[in-house]
Structure formats: structure tokens, C-alpha cells
Tab-separated table of C-alpha atoms in Angstrom:
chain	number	residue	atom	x	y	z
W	1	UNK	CA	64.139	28.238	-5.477
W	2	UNK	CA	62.293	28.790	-2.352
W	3	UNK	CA	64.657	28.055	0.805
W	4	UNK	CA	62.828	24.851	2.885
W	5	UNK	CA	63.818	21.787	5.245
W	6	UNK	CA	62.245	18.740	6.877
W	7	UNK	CA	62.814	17.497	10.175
W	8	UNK	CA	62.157	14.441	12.013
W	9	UNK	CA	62.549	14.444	15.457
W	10	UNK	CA	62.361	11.034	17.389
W	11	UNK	CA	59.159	10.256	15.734
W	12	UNK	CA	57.685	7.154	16.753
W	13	UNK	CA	54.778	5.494	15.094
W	14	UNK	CA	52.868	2.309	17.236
W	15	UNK	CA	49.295	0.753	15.831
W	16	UNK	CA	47.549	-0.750	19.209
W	17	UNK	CA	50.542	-2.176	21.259
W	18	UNK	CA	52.916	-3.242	17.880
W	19	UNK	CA	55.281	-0.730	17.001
W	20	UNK	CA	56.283	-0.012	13.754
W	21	UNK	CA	59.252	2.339	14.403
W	22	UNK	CA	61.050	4.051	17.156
W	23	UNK	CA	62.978	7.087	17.746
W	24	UNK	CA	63.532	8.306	13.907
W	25	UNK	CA	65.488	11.457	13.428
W	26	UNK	CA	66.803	12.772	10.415
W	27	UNK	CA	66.580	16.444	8.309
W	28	UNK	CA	66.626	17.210	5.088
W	29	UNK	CA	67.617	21.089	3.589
W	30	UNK	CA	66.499	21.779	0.148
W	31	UNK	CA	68.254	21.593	-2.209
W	32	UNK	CA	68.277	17.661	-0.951
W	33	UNK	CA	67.254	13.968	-0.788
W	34	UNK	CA	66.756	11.411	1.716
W	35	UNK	CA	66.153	7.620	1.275
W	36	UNK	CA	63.767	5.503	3.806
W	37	UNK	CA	64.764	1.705	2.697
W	38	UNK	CA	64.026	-1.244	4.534
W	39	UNK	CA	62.340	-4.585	4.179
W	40	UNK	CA	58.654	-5.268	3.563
W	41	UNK	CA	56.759	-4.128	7.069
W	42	UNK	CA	59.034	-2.250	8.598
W	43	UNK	CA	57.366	1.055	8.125
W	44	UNK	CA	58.614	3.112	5.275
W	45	UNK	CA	55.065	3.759	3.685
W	46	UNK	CA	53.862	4.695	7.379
W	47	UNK	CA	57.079	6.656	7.410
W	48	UNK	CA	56.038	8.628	4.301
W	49	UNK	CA	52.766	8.925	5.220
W	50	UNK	CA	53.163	10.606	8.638
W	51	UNK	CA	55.944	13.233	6.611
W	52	UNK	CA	53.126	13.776	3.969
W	53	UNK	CA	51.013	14.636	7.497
W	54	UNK	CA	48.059	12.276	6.581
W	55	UNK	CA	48.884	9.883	9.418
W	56	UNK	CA	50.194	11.445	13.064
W	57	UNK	CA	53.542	10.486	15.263
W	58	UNK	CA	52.714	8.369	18.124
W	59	UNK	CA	55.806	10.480	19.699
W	60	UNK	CA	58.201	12.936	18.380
W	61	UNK	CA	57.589	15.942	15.904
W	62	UNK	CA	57.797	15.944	12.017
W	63	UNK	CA	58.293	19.378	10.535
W	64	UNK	CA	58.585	21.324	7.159
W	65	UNK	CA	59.617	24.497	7.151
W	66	UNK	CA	59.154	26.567	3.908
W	67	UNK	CA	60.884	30.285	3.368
W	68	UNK	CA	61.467	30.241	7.523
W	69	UNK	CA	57.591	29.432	8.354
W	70	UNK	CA	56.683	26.175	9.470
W	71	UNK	CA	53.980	24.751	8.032
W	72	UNK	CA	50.834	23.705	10.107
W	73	UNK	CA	49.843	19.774	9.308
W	74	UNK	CA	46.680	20.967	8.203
W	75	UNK	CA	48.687	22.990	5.505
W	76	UNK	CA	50.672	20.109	4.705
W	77	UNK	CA	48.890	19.337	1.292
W	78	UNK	CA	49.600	22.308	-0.163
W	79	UNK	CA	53.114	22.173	0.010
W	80	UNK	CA	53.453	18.018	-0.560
W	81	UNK	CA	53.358	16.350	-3.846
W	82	UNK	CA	53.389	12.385	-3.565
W	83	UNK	CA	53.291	9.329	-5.645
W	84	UNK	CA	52.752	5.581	-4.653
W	85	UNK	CA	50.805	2.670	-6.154
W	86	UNK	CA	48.403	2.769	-3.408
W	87	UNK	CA	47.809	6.492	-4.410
W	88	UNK	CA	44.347	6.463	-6.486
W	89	UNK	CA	42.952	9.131	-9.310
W	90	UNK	CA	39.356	9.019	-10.241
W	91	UNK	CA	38.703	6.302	-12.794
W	92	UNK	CA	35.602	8.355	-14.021
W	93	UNK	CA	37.937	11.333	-14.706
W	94	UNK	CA	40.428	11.808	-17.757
W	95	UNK	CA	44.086	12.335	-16.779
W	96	UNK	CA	43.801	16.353	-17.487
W	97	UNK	CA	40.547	16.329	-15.474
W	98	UNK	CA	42.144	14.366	-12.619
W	99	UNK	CA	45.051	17.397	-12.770
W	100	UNK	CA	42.986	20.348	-12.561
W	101	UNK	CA	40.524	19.276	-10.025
W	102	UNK	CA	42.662	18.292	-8.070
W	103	UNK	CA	44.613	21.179	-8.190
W	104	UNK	CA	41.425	23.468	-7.865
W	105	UNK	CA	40.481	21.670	-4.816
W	106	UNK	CA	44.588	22.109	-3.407
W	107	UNK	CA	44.819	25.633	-4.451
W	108	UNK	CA	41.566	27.303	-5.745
W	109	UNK	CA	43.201	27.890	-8.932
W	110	UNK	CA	42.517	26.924	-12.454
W	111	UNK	CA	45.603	24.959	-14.006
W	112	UNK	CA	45.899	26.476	-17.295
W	113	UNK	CA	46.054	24.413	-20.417
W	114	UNK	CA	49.450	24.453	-21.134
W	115	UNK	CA	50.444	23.848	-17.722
W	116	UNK	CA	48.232	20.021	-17.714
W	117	UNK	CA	49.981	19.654	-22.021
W	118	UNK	CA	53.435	20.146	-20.495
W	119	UNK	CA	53.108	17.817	-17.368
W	120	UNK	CA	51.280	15.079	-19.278
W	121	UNK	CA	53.902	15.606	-22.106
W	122	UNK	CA	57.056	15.087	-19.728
W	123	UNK	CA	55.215	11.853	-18.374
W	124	UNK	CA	54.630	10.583	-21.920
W	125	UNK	CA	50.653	11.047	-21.969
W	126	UNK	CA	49.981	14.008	-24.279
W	127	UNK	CA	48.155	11.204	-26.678
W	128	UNK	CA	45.630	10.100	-23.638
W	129	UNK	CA	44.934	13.489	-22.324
W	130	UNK	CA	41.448	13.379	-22.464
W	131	UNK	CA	40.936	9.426	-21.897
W	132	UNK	CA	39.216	8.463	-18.837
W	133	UNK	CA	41.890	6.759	-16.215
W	134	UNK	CA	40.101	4.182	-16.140
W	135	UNK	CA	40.915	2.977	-19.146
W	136	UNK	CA	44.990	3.397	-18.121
W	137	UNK	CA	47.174	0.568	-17.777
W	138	UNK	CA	48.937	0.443	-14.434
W	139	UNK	CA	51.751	1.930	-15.841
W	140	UNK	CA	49.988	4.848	-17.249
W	141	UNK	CA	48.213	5.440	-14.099
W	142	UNK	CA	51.467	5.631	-12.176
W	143	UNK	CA	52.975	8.199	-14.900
W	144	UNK	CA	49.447	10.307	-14.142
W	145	UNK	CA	49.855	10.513	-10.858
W	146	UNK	CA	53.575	12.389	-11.439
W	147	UNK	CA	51.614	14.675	-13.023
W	148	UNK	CA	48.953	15.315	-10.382
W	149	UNK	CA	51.789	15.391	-8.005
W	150	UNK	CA	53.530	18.159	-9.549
W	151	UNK	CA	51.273	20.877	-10.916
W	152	UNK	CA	51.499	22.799	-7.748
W	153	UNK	CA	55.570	22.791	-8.147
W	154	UNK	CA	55.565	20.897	-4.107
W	155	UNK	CA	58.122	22.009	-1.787
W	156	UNK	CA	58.804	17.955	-0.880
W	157	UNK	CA	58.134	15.544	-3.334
W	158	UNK	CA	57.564	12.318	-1.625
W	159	UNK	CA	57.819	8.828	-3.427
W	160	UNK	CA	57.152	5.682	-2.208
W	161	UNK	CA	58.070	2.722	-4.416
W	162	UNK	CA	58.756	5.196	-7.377
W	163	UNK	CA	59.028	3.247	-10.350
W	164	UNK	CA	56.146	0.629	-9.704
W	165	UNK	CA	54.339	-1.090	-12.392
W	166	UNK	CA	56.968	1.371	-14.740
W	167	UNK	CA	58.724	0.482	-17.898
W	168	UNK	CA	62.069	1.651	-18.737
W	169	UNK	CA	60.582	4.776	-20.388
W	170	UNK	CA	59.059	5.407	-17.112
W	171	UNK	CA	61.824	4.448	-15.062
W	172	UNK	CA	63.655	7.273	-16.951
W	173	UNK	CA	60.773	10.093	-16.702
W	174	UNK	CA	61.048	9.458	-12.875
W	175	UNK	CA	64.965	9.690	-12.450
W	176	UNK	CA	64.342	13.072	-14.258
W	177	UNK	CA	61.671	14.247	-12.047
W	178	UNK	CA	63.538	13.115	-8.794
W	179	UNK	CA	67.031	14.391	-10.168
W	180	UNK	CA	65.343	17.648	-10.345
W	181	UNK	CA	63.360	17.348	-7.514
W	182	UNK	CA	66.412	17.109	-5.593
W	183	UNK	CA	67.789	19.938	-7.140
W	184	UNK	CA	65.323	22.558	-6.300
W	185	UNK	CA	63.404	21.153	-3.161
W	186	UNK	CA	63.190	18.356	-1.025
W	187	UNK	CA	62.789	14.678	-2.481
W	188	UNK	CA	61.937	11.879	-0.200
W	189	UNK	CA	61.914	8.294	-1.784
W	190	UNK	CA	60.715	4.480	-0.042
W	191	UNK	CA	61.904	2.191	-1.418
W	192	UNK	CA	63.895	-1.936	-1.325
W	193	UNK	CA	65.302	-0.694	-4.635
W	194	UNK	CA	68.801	0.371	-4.243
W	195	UNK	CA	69.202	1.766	-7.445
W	196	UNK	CA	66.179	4.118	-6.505
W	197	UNK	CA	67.926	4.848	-2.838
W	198	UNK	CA	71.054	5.620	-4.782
W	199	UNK	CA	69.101	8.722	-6.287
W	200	UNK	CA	69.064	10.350	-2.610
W	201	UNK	CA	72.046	11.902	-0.743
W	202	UNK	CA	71.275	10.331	2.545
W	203	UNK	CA	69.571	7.234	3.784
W	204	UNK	CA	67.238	5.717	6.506
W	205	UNK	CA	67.246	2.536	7.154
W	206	UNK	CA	64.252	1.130	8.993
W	207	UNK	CA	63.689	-2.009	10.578
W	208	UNK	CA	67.568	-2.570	12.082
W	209	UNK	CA	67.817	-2.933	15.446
M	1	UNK	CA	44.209	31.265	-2.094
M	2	UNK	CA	40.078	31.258	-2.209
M	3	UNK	CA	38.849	28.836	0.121
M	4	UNK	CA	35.289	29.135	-1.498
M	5	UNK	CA	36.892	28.086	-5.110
M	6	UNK	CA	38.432	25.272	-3.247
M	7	UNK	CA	34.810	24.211	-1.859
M	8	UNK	CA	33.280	24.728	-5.201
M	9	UNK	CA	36.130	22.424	-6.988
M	10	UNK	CA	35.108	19.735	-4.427
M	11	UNK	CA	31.403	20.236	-5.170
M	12	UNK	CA	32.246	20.241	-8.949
M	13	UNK	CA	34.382	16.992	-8.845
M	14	UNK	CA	31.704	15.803	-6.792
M	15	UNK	CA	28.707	16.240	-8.760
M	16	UNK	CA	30.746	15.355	-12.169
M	17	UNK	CA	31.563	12.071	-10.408
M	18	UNK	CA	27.773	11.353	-9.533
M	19	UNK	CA	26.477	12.107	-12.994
M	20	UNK	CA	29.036	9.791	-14.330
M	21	UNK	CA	28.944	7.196	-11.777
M	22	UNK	CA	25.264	7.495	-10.437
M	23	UNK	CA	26.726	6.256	-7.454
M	24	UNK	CA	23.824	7.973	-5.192
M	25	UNK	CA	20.880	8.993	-7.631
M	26	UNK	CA	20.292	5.366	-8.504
M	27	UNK	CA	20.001	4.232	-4.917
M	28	UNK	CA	18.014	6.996	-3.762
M	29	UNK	CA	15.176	6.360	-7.184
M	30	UNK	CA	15.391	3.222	-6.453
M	31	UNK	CA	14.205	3.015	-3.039
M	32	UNK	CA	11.706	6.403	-3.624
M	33	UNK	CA	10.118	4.182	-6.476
M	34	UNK	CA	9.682	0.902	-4.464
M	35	UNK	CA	9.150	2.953	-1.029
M	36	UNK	CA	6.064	5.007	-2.133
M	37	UNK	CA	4.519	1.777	-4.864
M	38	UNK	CA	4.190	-0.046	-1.207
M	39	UNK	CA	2.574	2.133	0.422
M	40	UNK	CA	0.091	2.419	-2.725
M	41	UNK	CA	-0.149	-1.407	-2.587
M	42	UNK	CA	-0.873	-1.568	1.109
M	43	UNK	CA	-3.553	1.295	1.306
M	44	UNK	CA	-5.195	0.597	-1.864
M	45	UNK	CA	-8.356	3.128	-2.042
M	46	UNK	CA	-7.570	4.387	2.004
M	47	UNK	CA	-7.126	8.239	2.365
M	48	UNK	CA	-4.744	8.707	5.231
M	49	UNK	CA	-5.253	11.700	7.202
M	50	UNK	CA	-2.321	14.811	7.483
M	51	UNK	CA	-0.510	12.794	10.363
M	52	UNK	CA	0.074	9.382	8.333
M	53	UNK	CA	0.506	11.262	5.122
M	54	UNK	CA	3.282	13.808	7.157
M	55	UNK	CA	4.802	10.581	8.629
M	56	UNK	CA	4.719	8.450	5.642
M	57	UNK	CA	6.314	11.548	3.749
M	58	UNK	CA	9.720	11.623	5.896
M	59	UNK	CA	9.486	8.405	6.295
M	60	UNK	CA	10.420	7.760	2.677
M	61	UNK	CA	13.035	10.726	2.528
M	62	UNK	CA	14.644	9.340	5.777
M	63	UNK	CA	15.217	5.565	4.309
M	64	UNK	CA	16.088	7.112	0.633
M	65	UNK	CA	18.136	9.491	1.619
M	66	UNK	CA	19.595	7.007	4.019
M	67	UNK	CA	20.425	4.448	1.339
M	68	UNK	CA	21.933	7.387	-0.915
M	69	UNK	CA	23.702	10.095	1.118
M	70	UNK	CA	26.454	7.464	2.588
M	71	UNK	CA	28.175	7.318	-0.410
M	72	UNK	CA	29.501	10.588	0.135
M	73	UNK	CA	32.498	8.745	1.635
M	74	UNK	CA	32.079	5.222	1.417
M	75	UNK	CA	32.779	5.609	-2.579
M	76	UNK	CA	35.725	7.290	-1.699
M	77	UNK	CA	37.136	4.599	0.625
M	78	UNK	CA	36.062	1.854	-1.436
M	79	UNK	CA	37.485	3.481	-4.713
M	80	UNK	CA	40.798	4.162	-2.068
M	81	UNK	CA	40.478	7.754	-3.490
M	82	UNK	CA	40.215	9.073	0.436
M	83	UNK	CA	43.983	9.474	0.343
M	84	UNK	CA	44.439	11.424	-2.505
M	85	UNK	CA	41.621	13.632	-0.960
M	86	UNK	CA	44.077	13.929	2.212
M	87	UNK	CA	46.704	14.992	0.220
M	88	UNK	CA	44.592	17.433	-1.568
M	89	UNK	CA	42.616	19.602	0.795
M	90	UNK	CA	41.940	20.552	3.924
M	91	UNK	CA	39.653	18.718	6.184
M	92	UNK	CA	37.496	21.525	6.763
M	93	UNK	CA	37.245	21.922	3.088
M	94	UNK	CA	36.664	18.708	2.133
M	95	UNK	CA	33.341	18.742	4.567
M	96	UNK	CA	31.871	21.801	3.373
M	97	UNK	CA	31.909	20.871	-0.128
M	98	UNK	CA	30.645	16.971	0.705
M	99	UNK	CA	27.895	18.839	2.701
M	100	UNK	CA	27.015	21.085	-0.247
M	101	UNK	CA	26.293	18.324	-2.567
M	102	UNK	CA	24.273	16.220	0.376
M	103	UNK	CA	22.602	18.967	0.832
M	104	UNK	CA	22.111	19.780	-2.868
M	105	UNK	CA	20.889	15.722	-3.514
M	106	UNK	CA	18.844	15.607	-0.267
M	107	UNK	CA	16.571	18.657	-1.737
M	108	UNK	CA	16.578	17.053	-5.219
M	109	UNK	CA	14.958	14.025	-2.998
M	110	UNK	CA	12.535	15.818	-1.047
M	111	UNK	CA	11.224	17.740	-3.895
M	112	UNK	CA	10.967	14.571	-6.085
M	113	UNK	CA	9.223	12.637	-2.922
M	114	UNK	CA	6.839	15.929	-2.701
M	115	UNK	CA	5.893	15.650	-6.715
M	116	UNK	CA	5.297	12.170	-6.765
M	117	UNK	CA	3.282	12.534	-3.338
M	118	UNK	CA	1.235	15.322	-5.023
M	119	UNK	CA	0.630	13.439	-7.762
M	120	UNK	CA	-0.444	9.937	-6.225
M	121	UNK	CA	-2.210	10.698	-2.839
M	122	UNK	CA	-5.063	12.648	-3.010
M	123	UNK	CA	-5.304	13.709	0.176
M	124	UNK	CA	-1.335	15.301	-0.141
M	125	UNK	CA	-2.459	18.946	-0.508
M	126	UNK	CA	0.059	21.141	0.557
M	127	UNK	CA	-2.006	24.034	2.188
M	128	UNK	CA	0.040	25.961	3.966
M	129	UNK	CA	3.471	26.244	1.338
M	130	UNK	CA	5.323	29.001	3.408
M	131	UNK	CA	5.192	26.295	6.489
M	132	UNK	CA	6.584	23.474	3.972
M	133	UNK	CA	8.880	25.017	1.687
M	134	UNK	CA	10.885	25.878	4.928
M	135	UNK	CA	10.176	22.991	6.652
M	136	UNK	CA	11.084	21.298	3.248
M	137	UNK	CA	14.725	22.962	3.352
M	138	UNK	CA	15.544	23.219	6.676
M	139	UNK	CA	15.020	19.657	7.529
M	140	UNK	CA	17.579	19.089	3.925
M	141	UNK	CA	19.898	20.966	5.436
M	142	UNK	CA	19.439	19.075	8.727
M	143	UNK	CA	19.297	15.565	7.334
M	144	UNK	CA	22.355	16.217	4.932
M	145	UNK	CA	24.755	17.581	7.687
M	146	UNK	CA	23.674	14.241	9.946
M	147	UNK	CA	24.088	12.137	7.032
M	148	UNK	CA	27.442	13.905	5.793
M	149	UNK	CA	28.830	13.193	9.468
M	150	UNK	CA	28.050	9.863	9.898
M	151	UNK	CA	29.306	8.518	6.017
M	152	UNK	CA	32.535	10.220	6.961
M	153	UNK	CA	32.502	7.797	10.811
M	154	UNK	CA	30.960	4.586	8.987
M	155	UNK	CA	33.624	4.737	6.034
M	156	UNK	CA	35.643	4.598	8.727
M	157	UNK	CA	34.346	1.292	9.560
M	158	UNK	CA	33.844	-2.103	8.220
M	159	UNK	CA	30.474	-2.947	8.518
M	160	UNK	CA	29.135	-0.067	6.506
M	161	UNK	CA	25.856	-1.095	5.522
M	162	UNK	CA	24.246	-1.766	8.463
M	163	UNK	CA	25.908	0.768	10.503
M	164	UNK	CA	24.522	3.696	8.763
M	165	UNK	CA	20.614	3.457	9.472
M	166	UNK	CA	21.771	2.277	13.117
M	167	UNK	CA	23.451	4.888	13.972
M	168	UNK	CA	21.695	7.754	12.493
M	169	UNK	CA	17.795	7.399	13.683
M	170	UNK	CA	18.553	8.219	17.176
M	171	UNK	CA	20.618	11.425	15.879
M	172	UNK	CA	17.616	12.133	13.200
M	173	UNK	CA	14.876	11.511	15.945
M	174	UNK	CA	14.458	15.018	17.319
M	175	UNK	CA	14.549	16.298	13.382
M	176	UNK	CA	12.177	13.589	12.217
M	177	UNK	CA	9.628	14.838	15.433
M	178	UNK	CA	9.874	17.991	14.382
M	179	UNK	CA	9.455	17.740	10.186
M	180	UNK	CA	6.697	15.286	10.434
M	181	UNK	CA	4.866	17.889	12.884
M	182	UNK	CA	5.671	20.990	10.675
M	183	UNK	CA	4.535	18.914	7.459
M	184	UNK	CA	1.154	17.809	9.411
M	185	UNK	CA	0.596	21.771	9.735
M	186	UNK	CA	1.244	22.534	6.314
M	187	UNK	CA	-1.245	19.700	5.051
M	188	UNK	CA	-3.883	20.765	7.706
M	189	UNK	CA	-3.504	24.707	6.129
M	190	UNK	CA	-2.312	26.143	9.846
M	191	UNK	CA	-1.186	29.643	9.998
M	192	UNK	CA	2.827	30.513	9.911
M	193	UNK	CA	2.559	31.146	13.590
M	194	UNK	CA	1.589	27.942	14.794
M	195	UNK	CA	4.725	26.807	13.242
M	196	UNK	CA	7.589	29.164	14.070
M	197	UNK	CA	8.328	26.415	17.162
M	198	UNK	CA	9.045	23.924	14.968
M	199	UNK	CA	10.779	26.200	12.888
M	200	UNK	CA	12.898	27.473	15.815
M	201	UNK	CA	14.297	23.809	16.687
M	202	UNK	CA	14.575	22.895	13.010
M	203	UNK	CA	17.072	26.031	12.836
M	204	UNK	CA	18.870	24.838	16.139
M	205	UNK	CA	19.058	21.854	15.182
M	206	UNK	CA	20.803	22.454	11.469
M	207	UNK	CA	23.102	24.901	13.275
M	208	UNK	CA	24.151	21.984	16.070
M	209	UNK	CA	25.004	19.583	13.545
M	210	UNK	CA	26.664	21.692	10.905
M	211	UNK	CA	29.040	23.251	13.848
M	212	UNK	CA	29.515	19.961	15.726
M	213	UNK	CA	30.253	18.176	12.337
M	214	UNK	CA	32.734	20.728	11.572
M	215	UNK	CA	34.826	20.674	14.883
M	216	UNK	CA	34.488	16.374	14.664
M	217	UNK	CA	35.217	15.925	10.809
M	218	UNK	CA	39.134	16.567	11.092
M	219	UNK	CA	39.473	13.538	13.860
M	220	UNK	CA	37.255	11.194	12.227
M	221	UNK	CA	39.008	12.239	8.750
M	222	UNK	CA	42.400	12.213	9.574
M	223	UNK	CA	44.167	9.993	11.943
């Protein structure tokens, strides 16, 4: 298990003159969880996003730290897995194509066969390997993106609204994933649920105050 | 970690996507097709000289490529696929693989436009080839890393489609100058020397954009 944490420090996140949040703080150690809850618009996915280092702080620093270096945003991807619904694959692509370019263009590397069987296998696609996404229910998209979000083993796992457009089978596969996610790195889940929030050791609430 | 196999997965997932989707390709045949069967309609047994021909050449590529080329990004923020390219590579990454297969299509373009040019203007007689093949792939190179640049800013935006041809002619005017002079040499059979200015701003110019579009691409990509 590689040693890593996440800090937020006073991070602050405004779009034109409306603010979103203010002044969040919180760190995370791996092993460990934290849960951002809150109602609808009060900034959990923006929350996410700026920790997954695709949107920036309006003020204060977000930082991972991986085996004592911290890594640059720029780096960010390679050390992030996430899952959300608003998170697209390529329709045009079959789930074990979407998985290895991807992970070709994250790492260089070719994900080896087994590697892609395994992944798709734990999210309960081995039968639709080579079917094009496109042709995925919502569901099944949702289970291929756990997939794409953990063939490069990520440091953090981030998940926002975890279980959308999931049925109980899914539900399960994604308490596994997070149980050992939280286990061996850093899992960070968004969510109202809070059943899901329940999976994490510490919370944030957003939108109070 | 090779950064070049990371370029070469984007150019793969790229060019798998087009041949799937035809996304670009059927813009840009669509407009060569209906470009150059207009300008057959409207000159009907006229032989234009080098200039027109030259002009009427990049003319065509410009507007095709144009039409095509944006889609480089646009697809991906229409399809909403842009994020799960930010959470995938590097900026820096991302643009030289995007610019490898513009560059890659806008060739394909200009040496379709130059067969079909051949083949129905007489007067299209490429005399000097050394002058044109370069002109020929330096102004690629220069139209794709101007067109690469500005799909990434207008997917960006909301109105795309007009947007595009706006705000690229005054970037492409010094390149158009300069290809539609080079290509009237190589149709009038000049020697290499009487080109080697044009060639000279058509390098500076390809090495301008390509640097500039790398040190903009990460703020117009990410936020």
C-alpha cells in the first residue's frame, strides 16, 4: 500500500460574483474516507471536481501527496480514478476498448488482457466486453466507468453520486470497490445518500452556514 | 512512463473514433465536392491563370478544412467526453496528439483537393513539385495547429458554428498570403530560389503557432 494523503486547505470556489463554497478544510490519510454531503447546489460535484484538479480553487490550496511527493495538478490524472453520471466513455468504443485507451493515453501502457477480463468481471460485464457502450443501459455504463476508473489502481478514488442509475447488484459491486478503496488508499464520495456517506469515516457537510 | 505512447494512444483513439464516427471526413468531402463543382459551374470553358487557380486552390482547403478540423473538440464537448479527457491526460498531451491527427486529416485534404484539381482544371499543372510539395505540407502543418487552437477556444463557447471561420481568417491571413503565392510559383514552373521567402515565413509561421498553441492550450483547456 503506497503511503498518501489529501488536504484541503480553506479552499474556496466562486463562479462570477456567486459563491459556491467558502473556507473548506479537511485531510484525509490513506488508509481513509471522507464524505462531501449536502443538498442539491451547494457544491459537492464542484467540490470533487477541484480535488480531482480539473477545476481550480478560487482561494485556498488542495493537495495530494503520494509516498511524501506532492503531486503537481497537472499530474493529478494519473494518480485519480473517478466515477459520476456526468462522467462520459466513448459510445463508438466497446467497454474493453474504452479501458485500454484510456489507460494508454493516462499511462502509455498497454492494459493487458486479463487485467480489462478481471475489472469488467468484478463489475458484472465479462458478457459485454466487446459491445460498443453505446449500446449500454445506464446502468451498465455506470458499472464501465468503475472499471475505467480503476485499471491504473488510483491513489484517491473519487465518487460522486456512486450508485446512480445502479441496481442492487450494482449497489453491491460499489460498496466492495469503496470498502476496499478505503482500505488501501483514499476514497472520496458526494453524495445526499446517507447510506453512501455512511461508507466514509469522516464527513463534509456543505451548504450549512 | 512514455509520453510519445501517450500521444500515439490519443492519435489512435482519435483516428478509430473518426473512422467510426466520420465525424470530420464527411464534412470536409462534402464541402470539397460542392466547393470545387461551383467553381466548374461558374467558369464553365474559362482557363484561369496560376493566380486564380493558386487562390481558388486554398481557397477550398481553407473553407473544408474549416468546416472539418473543429471537430477536434467540439465532438468532445458535445459528446461531454472533454472530462474524461481531463481526467485522463495531460493538457500538453492531449494537444499534441489532437494536432497530429489535424495535421494528419488536413494533408489527406490538400492532397485530395490537389488530385481532383489535377484532374478537372486543365490549366492546374503543377510545374515546379519541390516548391508545392513543401508548400503543400508546411501550410498543413500551419493550418492544422491554427485550426487545433481555435476548436479547443470555440468548444469553449456557445456559438460554435459561426465562431470558427470568424475567428480564424484573420489568424490564417498571413499563411493564406503566403501559400497562395508559393502555389502561384509552383504552377508558373519558378525555380526553388524564388521561393525560399515564402518558405522562410511558412516555417515561422508553423513554429509561432505550434509554440504559442502549446503555452495557451492548458488555460483554454482547463479552468
Amino acid at each position: 500500500m503506497r503511503s498518501s494523503s489529501v488536504k484541503l486547505d480553506s479552499v474556496s470556489k466562486r463562479f462570477n460574483r456567486r459563491t459556491i463554497f467558502e473556507k473548506v478544510s479537511a485531510s484525509v490519510n490513506a488508509p481513509g474516507s471522507l464524505a462531501i454531503t449536502g443538498r442539491n447546489g451547494s457544491g459537492k460535484s464542484t467540490l470533487v471536481k477541484i480535488l480531482a484538479g480539473v477545476l481550480s480553487a478560487t482561494e485556498g490550496k488542495v493537495s495530494l501527496t503520494v509516498d511524501g511527493h506532492e503531486i503537481p495538478r497537472e499530474l493529478l490524472y494519473q494518480q485519480v480514478g473517478f466515477v459520476s453520471p456526468y462522467l462520459m466513455l466513448y459510445d463508438e468504443f466497446s467497454a474493453a476498448e474504452n479501458i485500454r485507451l484510456l489507460e494508454s493515453m493516462r499511462s502509455g501502457r498497454r492494459a493487458a488482457d486479463t487485467e480489462i477480463d478481471s475489472l469488467l468481471d468484478m463489475v458484472g460485464l465479462a458478457h459485454r466486453r466487446n459491445d460498443r457502450i453505446g449500446t449500454f443501459s445506464s446502468g451498465m455504463k455506470q458499472r464501465a466507468k468503475y472499471a475505467v476508473a480503476l485499471i491504473h489502481r488510483p491513489a484517491m478514488l473519487i465518487l460522486d453520486e456512486p450508485t446512480s442509475n445502479l441496481d442492487a447488484e450494482g449497489i453491491a459491486i460499489v460498496r466492495g470497490v469503496a470498502e476496499r478503496q478505503s482500505t488501501s488508499g483514499i476514497l472520496i464520495v458526494a453524495t445526499n445518500d446517507s447510506e453512501e456517506a455512511g461508507w466514509c469515516s469522516q464527513q463534509i457537510p456543505l451548504g450549512i452556514g | 512512463m512514455s509520453v510519445r505512447a501517450q500521444i500515439g494512444a490519443v492519435v489512435v483513439k482519435d483516428v478509430r473514433s473518426e473512422v467510426r464516427n466520420r465525424y470530420a471526413i464527411n464534412a470536409l468531402v462534402m464541402f470539397v465536392v460542392t466547393a470545387v463543382a461551383t467553381i466548374l459551374f461558374a467558369l464553365r470553358s474559362e482557363q484561369p491563370g496560376p493566380a486564380t487557380l493558386a487562390g481558388m486552390y486554398w481557397v477550398v482547403i481553407f473553407f473544408s478544412a474549416m468546416s472539418g478540423l473543429a471537430r477536434i473538440f467540439v465532438s468532445e464537448e458535445e459528446r461531454g467526453t472533454a472530462l474524461t479527457l481531463q481526467l485522463t491526460t495531460s493538457p500538453g498531451i492531449l494537444f499534441a496528439g489532437k494536432l497530429a491527427v489535424n495535421t494528419g486529416l488536413t494533408l489527406l485534404l490538400t492532397l485530395s483537393v490537389s488530385a481532383l484539381y489535377i484532374v478537372t482544371f486543365p490549366g492546374f499543372v503543377i510545374r515546379s513539385p519541390d516548391i508545392f510539395a513543401l508548400t503543400v505540407l508546411l501550410g498543413s502543418i500551419g493550418f492544422s495547429a491554427s485550426a487545433t487552437i481555435l476548436a479547443a477556444i470555440i468548444a469553449k463557447a456557445n456559438s460554435r458554428g459561426t465562431l470558427y471561420p470568424v475567428l480564424s481568417f484573420p489568424i490564417l491571413i498571413p499563411l493564406l498570403m503566403t501559400v497562395m503565392n508559393a502555389t502561384e510559383k509552383a504552377l508558373e514552373g519558378a525555380a526553388f530560389i524564388e521561393a525560399v521567402g515564402d518558405m522562410q515565413v511558412l516555417v515561422g509561421y508553423c513554429l509561432i503557432m505550434i509554440a504559442g498553441s502549446f503555452l495557451l492550450f492548458d488555460y483554454v483547456w482547463n479552468d
